[in-house]
Short mmCIF file of C-alpha atoms in Angstrom, two decimals:
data_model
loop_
_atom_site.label_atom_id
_atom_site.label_comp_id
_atom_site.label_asym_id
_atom_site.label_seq_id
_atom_site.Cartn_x
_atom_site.Cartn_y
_atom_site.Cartn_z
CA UNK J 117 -17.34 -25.35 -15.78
CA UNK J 118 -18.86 -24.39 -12.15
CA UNK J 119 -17.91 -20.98 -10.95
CA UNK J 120 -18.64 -21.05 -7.72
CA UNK J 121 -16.06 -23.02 -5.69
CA UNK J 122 -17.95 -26.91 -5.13
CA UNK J 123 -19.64 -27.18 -1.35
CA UNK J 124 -18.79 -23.02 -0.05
CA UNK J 125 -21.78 -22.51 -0.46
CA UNK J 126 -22.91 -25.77 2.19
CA UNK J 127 -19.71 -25.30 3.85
CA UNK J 128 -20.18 -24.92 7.82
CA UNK J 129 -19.64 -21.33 9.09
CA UNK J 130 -16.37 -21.86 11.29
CA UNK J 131 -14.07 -18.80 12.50
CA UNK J 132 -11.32 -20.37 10.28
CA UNK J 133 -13.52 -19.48 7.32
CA UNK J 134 -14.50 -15.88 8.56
CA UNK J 135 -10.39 -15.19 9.04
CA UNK J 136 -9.43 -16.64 5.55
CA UNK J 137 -11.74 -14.45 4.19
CA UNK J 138 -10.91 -11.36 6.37
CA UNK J 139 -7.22 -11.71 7.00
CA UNK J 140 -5.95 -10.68 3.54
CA UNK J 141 -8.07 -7.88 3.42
CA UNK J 142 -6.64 -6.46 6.64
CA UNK J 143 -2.98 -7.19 5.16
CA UNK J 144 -3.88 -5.80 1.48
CA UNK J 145 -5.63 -2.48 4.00
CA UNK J 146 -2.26 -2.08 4.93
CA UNK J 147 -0.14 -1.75 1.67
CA UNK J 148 -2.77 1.45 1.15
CA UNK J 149 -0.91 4.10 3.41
CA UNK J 150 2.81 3.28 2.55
CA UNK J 151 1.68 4.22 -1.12
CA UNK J 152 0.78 7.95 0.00
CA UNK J 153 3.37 8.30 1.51
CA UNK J 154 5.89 7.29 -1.08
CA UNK J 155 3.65 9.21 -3.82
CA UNK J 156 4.43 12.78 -1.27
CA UNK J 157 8.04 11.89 -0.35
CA UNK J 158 9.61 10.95 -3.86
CA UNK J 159 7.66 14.38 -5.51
CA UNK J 160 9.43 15.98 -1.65
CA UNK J 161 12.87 15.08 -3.11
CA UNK J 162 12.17 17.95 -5.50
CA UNK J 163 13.45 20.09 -2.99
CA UNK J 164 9.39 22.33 -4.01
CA UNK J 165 6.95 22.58 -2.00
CA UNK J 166 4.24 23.07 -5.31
CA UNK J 167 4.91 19.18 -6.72
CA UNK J 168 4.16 17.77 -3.13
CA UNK J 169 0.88 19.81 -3.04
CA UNK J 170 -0.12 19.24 -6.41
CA UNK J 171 0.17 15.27 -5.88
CA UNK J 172 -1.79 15.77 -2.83
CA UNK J 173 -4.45 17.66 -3.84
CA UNK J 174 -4.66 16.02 -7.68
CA UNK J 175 -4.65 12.35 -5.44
CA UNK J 176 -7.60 13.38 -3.66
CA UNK J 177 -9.25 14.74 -6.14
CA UNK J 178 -9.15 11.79 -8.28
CA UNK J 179 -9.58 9.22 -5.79
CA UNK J 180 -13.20 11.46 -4.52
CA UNK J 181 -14.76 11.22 -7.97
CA UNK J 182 -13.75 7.68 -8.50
CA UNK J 183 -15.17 6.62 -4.99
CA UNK J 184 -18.94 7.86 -6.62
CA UNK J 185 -18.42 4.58 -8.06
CA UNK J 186 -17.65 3.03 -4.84
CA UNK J 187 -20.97 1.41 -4.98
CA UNK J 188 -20.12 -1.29 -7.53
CA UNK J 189 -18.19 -2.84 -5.13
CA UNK J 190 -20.99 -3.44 -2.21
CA UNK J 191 -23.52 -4.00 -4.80
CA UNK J 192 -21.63 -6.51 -6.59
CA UNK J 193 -21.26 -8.43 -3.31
CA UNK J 194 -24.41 -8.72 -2.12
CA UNK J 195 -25.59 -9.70 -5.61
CA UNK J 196 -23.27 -11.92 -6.52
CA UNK J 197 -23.22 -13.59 -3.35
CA UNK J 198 -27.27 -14.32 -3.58
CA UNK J 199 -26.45 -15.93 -6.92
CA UNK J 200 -23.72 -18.23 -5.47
CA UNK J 201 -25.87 -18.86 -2.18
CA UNK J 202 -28.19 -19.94 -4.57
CA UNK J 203 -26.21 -22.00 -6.63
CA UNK J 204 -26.86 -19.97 -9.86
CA UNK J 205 -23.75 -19.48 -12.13
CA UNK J 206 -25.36 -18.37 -14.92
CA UNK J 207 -26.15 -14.95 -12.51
CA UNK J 208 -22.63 -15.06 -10.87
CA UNK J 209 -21.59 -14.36 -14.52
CA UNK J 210 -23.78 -12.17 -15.78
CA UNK J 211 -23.59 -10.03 -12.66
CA UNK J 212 -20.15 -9.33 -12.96
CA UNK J 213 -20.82 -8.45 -16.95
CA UNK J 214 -23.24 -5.96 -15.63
CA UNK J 215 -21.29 -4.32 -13.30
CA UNK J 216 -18.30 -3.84 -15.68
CA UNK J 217 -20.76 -2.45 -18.11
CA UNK J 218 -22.00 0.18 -15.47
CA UNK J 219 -17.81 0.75 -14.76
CA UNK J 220 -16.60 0.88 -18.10
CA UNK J 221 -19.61 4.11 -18.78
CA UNK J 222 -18.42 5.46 -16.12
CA UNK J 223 -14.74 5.76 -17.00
CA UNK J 224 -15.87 6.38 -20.58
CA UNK J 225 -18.38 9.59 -18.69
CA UNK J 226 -15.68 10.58 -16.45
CA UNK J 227 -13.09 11.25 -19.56
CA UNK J 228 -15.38 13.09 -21.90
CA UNK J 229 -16.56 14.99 -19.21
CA UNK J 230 -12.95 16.11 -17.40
CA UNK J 231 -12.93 19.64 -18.03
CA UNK J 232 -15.68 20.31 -15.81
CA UNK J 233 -14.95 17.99 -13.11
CA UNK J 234 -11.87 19.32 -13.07
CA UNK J 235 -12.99 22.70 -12.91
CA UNK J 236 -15.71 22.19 -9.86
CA UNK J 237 -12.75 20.59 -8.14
CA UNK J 238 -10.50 23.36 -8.44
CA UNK J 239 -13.34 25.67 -7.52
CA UNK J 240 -13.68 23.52 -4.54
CA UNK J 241 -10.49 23.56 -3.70
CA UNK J 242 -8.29 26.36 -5.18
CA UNK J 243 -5.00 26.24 -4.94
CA UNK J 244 -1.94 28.61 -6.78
CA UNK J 245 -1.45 28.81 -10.18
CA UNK J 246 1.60 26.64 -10.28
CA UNK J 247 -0.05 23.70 -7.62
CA UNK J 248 -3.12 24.12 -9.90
CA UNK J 249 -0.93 23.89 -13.09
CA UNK J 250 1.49 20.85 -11.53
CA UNK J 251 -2.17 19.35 -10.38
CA UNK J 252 -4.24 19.78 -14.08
CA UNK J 253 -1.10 17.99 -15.70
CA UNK J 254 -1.35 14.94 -13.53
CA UNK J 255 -5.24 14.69 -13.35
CA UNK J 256 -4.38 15.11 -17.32
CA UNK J 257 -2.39 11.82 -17.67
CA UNK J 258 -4.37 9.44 -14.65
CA UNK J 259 -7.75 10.31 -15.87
CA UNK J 260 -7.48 7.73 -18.84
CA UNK J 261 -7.71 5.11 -16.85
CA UNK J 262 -10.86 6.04 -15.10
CA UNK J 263 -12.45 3.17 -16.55
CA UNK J 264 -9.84 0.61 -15.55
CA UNK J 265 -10.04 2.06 -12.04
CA UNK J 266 -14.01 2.08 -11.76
CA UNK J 267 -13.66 -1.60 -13.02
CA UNK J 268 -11.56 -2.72 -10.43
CA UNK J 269 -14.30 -1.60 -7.68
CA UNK J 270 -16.72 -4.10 -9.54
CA UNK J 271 -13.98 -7.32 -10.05
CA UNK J 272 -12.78 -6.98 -6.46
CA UNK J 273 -16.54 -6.97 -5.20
CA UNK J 274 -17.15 -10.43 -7.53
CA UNK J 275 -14.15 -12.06 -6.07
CA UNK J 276 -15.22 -11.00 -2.16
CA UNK J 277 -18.61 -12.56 -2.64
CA UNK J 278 -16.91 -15.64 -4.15
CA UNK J 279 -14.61 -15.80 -0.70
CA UNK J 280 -11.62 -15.16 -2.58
CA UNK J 281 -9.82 -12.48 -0.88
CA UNK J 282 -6.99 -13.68 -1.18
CA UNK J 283 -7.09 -12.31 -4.81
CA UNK J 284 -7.98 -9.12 -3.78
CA UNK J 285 -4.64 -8.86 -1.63
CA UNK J 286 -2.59 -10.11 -4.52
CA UNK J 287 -4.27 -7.28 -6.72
CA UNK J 288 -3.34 -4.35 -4.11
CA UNK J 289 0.39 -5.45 -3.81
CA UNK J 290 1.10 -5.34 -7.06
CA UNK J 291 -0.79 -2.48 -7.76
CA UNK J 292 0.79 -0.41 -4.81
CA UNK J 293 4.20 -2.50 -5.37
CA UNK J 294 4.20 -1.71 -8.59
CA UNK J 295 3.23 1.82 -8.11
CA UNK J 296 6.22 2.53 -5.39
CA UNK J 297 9.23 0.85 -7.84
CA UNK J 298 7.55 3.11 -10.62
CA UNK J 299 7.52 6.21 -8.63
CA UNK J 300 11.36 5.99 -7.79
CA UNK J 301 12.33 5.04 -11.27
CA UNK J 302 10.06 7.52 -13.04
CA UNK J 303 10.64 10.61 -10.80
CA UNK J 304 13.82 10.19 -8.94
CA UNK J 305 15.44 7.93 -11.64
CA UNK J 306 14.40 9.40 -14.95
CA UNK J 307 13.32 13.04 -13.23
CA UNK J 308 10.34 12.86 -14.75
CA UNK J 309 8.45 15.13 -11.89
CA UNK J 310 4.47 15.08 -10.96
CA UNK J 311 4.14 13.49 -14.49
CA UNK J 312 6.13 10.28 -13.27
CA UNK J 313 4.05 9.81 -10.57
CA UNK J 314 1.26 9.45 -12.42
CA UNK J 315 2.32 7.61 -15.13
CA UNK J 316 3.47 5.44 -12.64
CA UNK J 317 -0.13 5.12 -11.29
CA UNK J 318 -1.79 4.72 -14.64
CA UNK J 319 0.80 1.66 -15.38
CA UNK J 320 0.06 0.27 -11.81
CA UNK J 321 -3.71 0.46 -12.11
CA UNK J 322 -3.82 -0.97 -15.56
CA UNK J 323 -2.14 -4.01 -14.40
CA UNK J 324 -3.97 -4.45 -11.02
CA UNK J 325 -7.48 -4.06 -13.75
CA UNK J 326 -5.07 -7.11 -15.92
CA UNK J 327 -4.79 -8.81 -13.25
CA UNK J 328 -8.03 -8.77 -11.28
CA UNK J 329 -9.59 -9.84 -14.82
CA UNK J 330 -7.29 -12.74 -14.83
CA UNK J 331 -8.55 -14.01 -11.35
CA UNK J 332 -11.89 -13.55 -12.11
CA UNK J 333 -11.12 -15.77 -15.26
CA UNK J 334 -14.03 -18.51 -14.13
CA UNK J 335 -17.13 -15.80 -14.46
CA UNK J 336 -16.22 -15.57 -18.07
CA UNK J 337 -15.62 -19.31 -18.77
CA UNK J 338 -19.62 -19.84 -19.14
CA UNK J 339 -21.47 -18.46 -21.75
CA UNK J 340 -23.86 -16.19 -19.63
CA UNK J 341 -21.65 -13.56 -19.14
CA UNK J 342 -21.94 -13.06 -22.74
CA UNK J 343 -25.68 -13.64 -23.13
CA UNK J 344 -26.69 -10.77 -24.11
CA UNK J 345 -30.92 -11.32 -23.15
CA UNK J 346 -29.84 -12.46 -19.89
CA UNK J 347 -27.57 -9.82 -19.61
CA UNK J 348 -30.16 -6.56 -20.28
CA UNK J 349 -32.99 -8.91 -18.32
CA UNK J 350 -34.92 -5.76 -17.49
CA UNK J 351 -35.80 -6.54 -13.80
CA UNK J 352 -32.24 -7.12 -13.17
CA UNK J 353 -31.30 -4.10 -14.03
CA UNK J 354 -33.65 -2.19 -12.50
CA UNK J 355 -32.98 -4.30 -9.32
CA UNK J 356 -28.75 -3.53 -9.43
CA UNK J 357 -29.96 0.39 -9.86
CA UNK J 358 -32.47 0.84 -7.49
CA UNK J 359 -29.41 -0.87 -5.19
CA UNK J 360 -26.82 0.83 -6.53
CA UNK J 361 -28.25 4.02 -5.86
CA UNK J 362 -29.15 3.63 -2.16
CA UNK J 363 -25.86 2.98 -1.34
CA UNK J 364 -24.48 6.10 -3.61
CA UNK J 365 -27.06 8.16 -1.72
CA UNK J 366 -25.99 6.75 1.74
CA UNK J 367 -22.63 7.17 1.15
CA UNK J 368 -22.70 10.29 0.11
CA UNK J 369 -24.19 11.47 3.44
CA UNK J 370 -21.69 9.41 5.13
CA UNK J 371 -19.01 11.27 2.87
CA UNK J 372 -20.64 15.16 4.07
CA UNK J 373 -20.76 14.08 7.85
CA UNK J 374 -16.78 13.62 7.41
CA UNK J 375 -16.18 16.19 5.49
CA UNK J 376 -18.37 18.68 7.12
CA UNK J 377 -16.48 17.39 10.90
CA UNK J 378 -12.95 18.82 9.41
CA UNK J 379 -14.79 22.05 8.13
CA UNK J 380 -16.52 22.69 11.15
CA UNK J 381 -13.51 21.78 13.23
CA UNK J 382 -11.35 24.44 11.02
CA UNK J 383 -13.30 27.05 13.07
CA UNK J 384 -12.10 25.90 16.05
CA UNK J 385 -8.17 27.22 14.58
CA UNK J 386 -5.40 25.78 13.14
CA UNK J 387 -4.17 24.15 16.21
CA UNK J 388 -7.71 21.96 16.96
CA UNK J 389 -8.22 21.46 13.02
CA UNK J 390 -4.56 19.51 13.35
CA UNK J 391 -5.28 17.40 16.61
CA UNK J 392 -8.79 16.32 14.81
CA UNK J 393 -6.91 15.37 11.85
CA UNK J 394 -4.33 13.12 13.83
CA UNK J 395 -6.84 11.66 15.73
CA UNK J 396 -9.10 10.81 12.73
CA UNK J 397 -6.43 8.79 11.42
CA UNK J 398 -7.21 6.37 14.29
CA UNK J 399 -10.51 6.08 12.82
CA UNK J 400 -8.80 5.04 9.42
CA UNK J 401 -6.68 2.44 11.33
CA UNK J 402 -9.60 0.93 12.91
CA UNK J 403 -11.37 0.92 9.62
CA UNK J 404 -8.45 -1.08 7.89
CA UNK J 405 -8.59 -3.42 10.75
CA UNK J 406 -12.48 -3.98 10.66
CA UNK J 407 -13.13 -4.00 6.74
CA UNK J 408 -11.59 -7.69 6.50
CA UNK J 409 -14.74 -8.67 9.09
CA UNK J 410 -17.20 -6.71 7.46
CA UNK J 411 -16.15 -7.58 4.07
CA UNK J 412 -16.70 -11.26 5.96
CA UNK J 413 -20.06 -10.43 6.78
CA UNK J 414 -21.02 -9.53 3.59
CA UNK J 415 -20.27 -12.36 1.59
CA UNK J 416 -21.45 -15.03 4.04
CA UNK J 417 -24.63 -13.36 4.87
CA UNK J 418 -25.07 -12.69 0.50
CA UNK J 419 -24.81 -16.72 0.63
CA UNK J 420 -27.39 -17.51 3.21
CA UNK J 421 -29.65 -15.05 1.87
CA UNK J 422 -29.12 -16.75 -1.88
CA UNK J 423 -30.15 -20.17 -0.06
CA UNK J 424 -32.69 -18.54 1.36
CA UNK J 425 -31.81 -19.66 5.08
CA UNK J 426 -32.47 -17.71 7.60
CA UNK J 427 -31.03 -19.36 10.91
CA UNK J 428 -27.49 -19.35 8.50
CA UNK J 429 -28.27 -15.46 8.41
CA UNK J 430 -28.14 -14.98 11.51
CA UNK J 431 -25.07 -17.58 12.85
CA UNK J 432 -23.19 -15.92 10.03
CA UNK J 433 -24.40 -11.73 11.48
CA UNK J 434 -23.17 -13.20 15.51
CA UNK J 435 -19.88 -15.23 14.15
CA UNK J 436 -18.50 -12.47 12.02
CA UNK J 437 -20.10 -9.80 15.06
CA UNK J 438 -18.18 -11.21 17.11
CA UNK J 439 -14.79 -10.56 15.56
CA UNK J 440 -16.06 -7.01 14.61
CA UNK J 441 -16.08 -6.68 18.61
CA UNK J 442 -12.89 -7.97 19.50
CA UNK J 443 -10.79 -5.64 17.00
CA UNK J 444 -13.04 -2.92 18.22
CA UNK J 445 -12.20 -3.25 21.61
CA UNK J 446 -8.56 -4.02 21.18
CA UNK J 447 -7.94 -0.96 19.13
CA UNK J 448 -9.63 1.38 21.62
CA UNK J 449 -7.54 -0.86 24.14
CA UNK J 450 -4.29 0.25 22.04
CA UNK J 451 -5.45 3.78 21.96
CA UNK J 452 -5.85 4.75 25.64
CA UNK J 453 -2.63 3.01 26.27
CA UNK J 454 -0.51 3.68 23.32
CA UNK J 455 -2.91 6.90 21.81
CA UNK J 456 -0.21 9.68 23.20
CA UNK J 457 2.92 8.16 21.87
CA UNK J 458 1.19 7.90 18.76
CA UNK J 459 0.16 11.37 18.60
CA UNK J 460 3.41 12.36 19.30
CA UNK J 461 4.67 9.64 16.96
CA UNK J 462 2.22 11.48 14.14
CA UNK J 463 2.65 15.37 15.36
CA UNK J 464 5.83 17.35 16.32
CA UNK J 465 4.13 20.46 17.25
CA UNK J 466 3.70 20.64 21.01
CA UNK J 467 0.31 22.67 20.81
CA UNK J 468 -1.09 19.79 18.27
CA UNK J 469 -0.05 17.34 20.41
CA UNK J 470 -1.40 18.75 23.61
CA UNK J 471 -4.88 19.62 21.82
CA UNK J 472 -5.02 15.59 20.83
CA UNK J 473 -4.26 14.38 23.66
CA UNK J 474 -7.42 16.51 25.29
CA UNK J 475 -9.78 14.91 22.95
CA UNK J 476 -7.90 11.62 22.82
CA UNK J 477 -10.86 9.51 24.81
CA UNK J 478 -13.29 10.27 22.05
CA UNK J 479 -11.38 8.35 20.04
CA UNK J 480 -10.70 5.44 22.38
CA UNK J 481 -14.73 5.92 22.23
CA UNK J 482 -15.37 5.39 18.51
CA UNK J 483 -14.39 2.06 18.14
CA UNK J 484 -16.56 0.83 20.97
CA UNK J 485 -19.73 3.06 19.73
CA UNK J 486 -19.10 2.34 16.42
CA UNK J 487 -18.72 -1.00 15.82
CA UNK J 488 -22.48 -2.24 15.67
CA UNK J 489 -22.73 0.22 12.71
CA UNK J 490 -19.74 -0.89 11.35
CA UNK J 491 -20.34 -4.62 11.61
CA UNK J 492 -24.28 -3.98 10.49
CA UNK J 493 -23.29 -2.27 7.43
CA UNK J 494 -21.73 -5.24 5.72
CA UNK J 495 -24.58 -7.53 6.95
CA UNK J 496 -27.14 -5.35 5.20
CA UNK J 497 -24.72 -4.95 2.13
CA UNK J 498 -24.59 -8.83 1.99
CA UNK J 499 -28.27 -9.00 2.15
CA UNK J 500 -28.60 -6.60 -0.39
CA UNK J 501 -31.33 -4.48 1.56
CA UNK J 502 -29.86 -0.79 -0.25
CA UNK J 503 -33.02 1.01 1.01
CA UNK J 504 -32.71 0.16 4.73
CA UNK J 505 -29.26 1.12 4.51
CA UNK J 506 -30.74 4.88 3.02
CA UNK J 507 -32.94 5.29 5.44
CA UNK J 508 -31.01 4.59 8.59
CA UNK J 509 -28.36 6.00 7.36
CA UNK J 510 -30.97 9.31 6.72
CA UNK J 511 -32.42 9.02 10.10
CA UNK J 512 -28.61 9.12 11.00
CA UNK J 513 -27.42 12.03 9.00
CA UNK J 514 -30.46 13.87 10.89
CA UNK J 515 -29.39 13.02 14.07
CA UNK J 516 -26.03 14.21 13.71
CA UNK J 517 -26.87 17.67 12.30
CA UNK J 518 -29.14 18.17 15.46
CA UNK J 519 -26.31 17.09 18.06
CA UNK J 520 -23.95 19.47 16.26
CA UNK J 521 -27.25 22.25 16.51
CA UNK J 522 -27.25 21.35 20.33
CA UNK J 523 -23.63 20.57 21.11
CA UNK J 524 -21.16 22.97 19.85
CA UNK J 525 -22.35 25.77 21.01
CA UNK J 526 -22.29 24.29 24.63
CA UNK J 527 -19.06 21.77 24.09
CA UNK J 528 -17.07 23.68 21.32
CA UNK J 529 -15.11 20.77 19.69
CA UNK J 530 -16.07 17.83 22.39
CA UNK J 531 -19.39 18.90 20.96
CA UNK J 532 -17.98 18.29 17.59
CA UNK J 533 -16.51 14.94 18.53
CA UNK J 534 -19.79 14.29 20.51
CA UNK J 535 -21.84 14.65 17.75
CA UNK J 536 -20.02 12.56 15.32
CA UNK J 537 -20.03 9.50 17.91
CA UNK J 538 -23.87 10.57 18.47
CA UNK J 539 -24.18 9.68 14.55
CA UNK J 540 -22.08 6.28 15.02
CA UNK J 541 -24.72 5.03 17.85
CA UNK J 542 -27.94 6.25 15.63
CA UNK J 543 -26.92 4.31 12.65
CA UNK J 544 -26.19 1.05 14.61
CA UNK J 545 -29.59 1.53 16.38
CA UNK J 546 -31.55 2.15 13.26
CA UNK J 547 -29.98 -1.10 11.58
CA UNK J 548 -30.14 -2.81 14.55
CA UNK J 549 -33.97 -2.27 14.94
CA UNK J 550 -34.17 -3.33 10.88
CA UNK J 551 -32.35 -6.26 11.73
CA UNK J 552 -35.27 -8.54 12.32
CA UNK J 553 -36.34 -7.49 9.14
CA UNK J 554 -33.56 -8.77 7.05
CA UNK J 555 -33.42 -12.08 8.53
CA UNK J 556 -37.40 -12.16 8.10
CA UNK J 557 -36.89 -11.38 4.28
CA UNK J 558 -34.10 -14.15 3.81
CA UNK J 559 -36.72 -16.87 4.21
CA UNK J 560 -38.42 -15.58 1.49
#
């Protein structure tokens, strides 16, 4: 039995075929915020303010040290794509076997080795003894399912490089579905508190791991997956590390120039650190909007690279570009007109909503600045080139420290929204100049 789909692989690159594979990833994008929200406002019922913060902070917690893992899906793309690009279903298989390997020791890690995390988390962030106690209790119960979790980062990356997004829609609305009805009936039905909530997560994300297993069904239907010397090949695993860990190391910077934006913007007071925060959740929308296109990118430019063609590399970069460019501009478009009734939509605090609207054009700014590195990153995922990807991103992570250096002393917090835009530019100049490169390397 073939796994890959008969002719996708030769199938012409059309903008029908870039939407069906980015639409349901923009639709499934959207499922993601309605699930916070009902996680803090059934625990807000409580009529505490201790459950609410102990959900919040145990969420992020959580969802921080599984994104470490976050790799498995990008990697998984770009090397499962190659494989079907190239017509190989022996390696579409064993792939996937690999990368649930590399999830399932990482759950297995994460559990033996709670106590700690758990600890440098709460030394991270402390919090009072009750939020801490409310927060240990549902870290506690979720943490069991750290492997099933991890997994579904790996099974969600083999079904995007097999253009079958579609599945990975149906897998977030009946996780997050499922999730929702749980949290009602657990904590407002059955009372059962901060403990419901995640019991009602650990049932979700067991059945979203079920069910992405299910759709990935046809990797296990050929022996390979199973075959164990093809399997362990030693260059193949050294090639899925050396991979894997350029994109943990260049996410991780990506991950300190955000996090180190709301610290430094804390300094500013309590007033500024609010407007950044409201205005950075435009950056999440436009994100959500642009994933399904660079999730796109990646899997059609992991297929021309397989087939080793590179004119199909780069018809496949401008198609799925040029989507990436229309959302960007219509969001910043919806921004400058519609940014202030969404701040005050988001913010009832007439200082926080005066402060955002003074640094609302940066953000009407991102989307436009941003979207080459946006749009670049999933071509370079796709062609599985992990070490350009370090680099730039390196080179970017420089960059931005220096503007910061320069900038906020001079600009205060337009320095700090300066600099972060600064960082946007340098890492879709640095890939851009790589470019040539990569569609160079897919003619072999």
């Amino acid at each position: 039995m073939s796994v890959t789909t008969p002719g996708t692989s030769l199938a012409p690159l059309t903008h029908r075929r870039v939407l069906r594979i980015a639409l349901p990833i923009v639709l499934s994008n959207a499922t993601v915020p309605i699930l916070g929200a009902v996680d803090v406002g059934v625990v807000g019922q409580m009529g505490e303010a201790a459950p609410i913060g102990a959900v919040g902070i145990g969420a992020i917690i959580l969802t921080t040290v599984f994104w470490i893992f976050g790799f498995l899906r990008m990697g998984t793309v770009g090397l499962v794509g190659q494989a079907a690009g190239a017509g190989d279903d022996d390696e579409v298989s064993a792939w996937l076997t690999r990368a649930l390997m590399v999830a399932l020791a990482g759950g297995i890690g994460l559990i033996l080795l709670q106590w700690p995390v758990f600890w440098a988390a709460f030394q991270m962030a402390p919090a009072s003894t009750e939020v801490e106690d409310l927060a240990r209790e549902y870290l506690s119960i979720r943490i069991w399912t750290a492997p099933a979790a991890i997994s579904i980062y790996a099974l969600t990356g083999w079904l995007i490089a097999m253009e079958r997004t579609g599945g990975v829609f149906w897998i977030q609305l009946v996780m997050n579905g499922m999730n929702i009805i749980l949290d009602f009936v657990f904590v407002l039905g059955f009372g059962w508190g901060v403990p419901g909530v995640a019991i009602a997560t650990v049932i979700a994300e067991l059945s979203g791991a079920a069910l992405a297993l299910w759709l990935c069904r046809d990797a296990f239907a050929r022996p390979a997956w199973r075959v164990w010397a093809q399997v362990f090949d030693r260059a193949k695993l050294i090639k899925m590390a050396l991979l894997n860990t350029d994109i943990l190391l260049r996410s991780a910077m990506l991950m300190i120039i955000f996090s180190s934006f709301v610290f430094i913007g804390a300094r500013f007071g309590d007033v500024t650190l609010a407007a950044n925060e409201v205005l950075i959740q435009f950056m999440y929308i436009t994100a959500y909007a642009m994933d399904g296109f660079a999730f796109a990118a990646e899997t059609l430019i992991a297929r021309a690279y397989g087939r080793g063609d590179p004119a199909r590399v780069r018809k496949s970069a401008l198609m799925t570009g040029m989507w990436g460019m229309v959302i960007c501009v219509a969001t910043a478009l919806v921004f400058a007109l519609a940014g202030p009734w969404i701040i005050d939509l988001m913010a009832k605090d007439i200082d926080v909503q005066a402060a955002a609207r003074t640094y609302l054009w940066w953000m009407v700014a991102a989307p436009l600045v941003g979207c080459a590195a946006w749009m670049l990153d999933g071509i370079f995922i796709g062609a599985a080139r992990g070490r350009d990807m370090r680099n730039m991103m390196a080179i970017s992570f420089v960059i931005y420290w220096a503007a910061i250096f320069v900038l906020l002393p001079v600009m205060g917090n337009h320095g700090l929204w300066a600099a972060l835009l600064i960082s946007f530019i340098a890492r879709g100049v640095t890939l851009g100049v790589r470019y040539p490169a990569l569609e160079r390397g897919a003619g072999g």
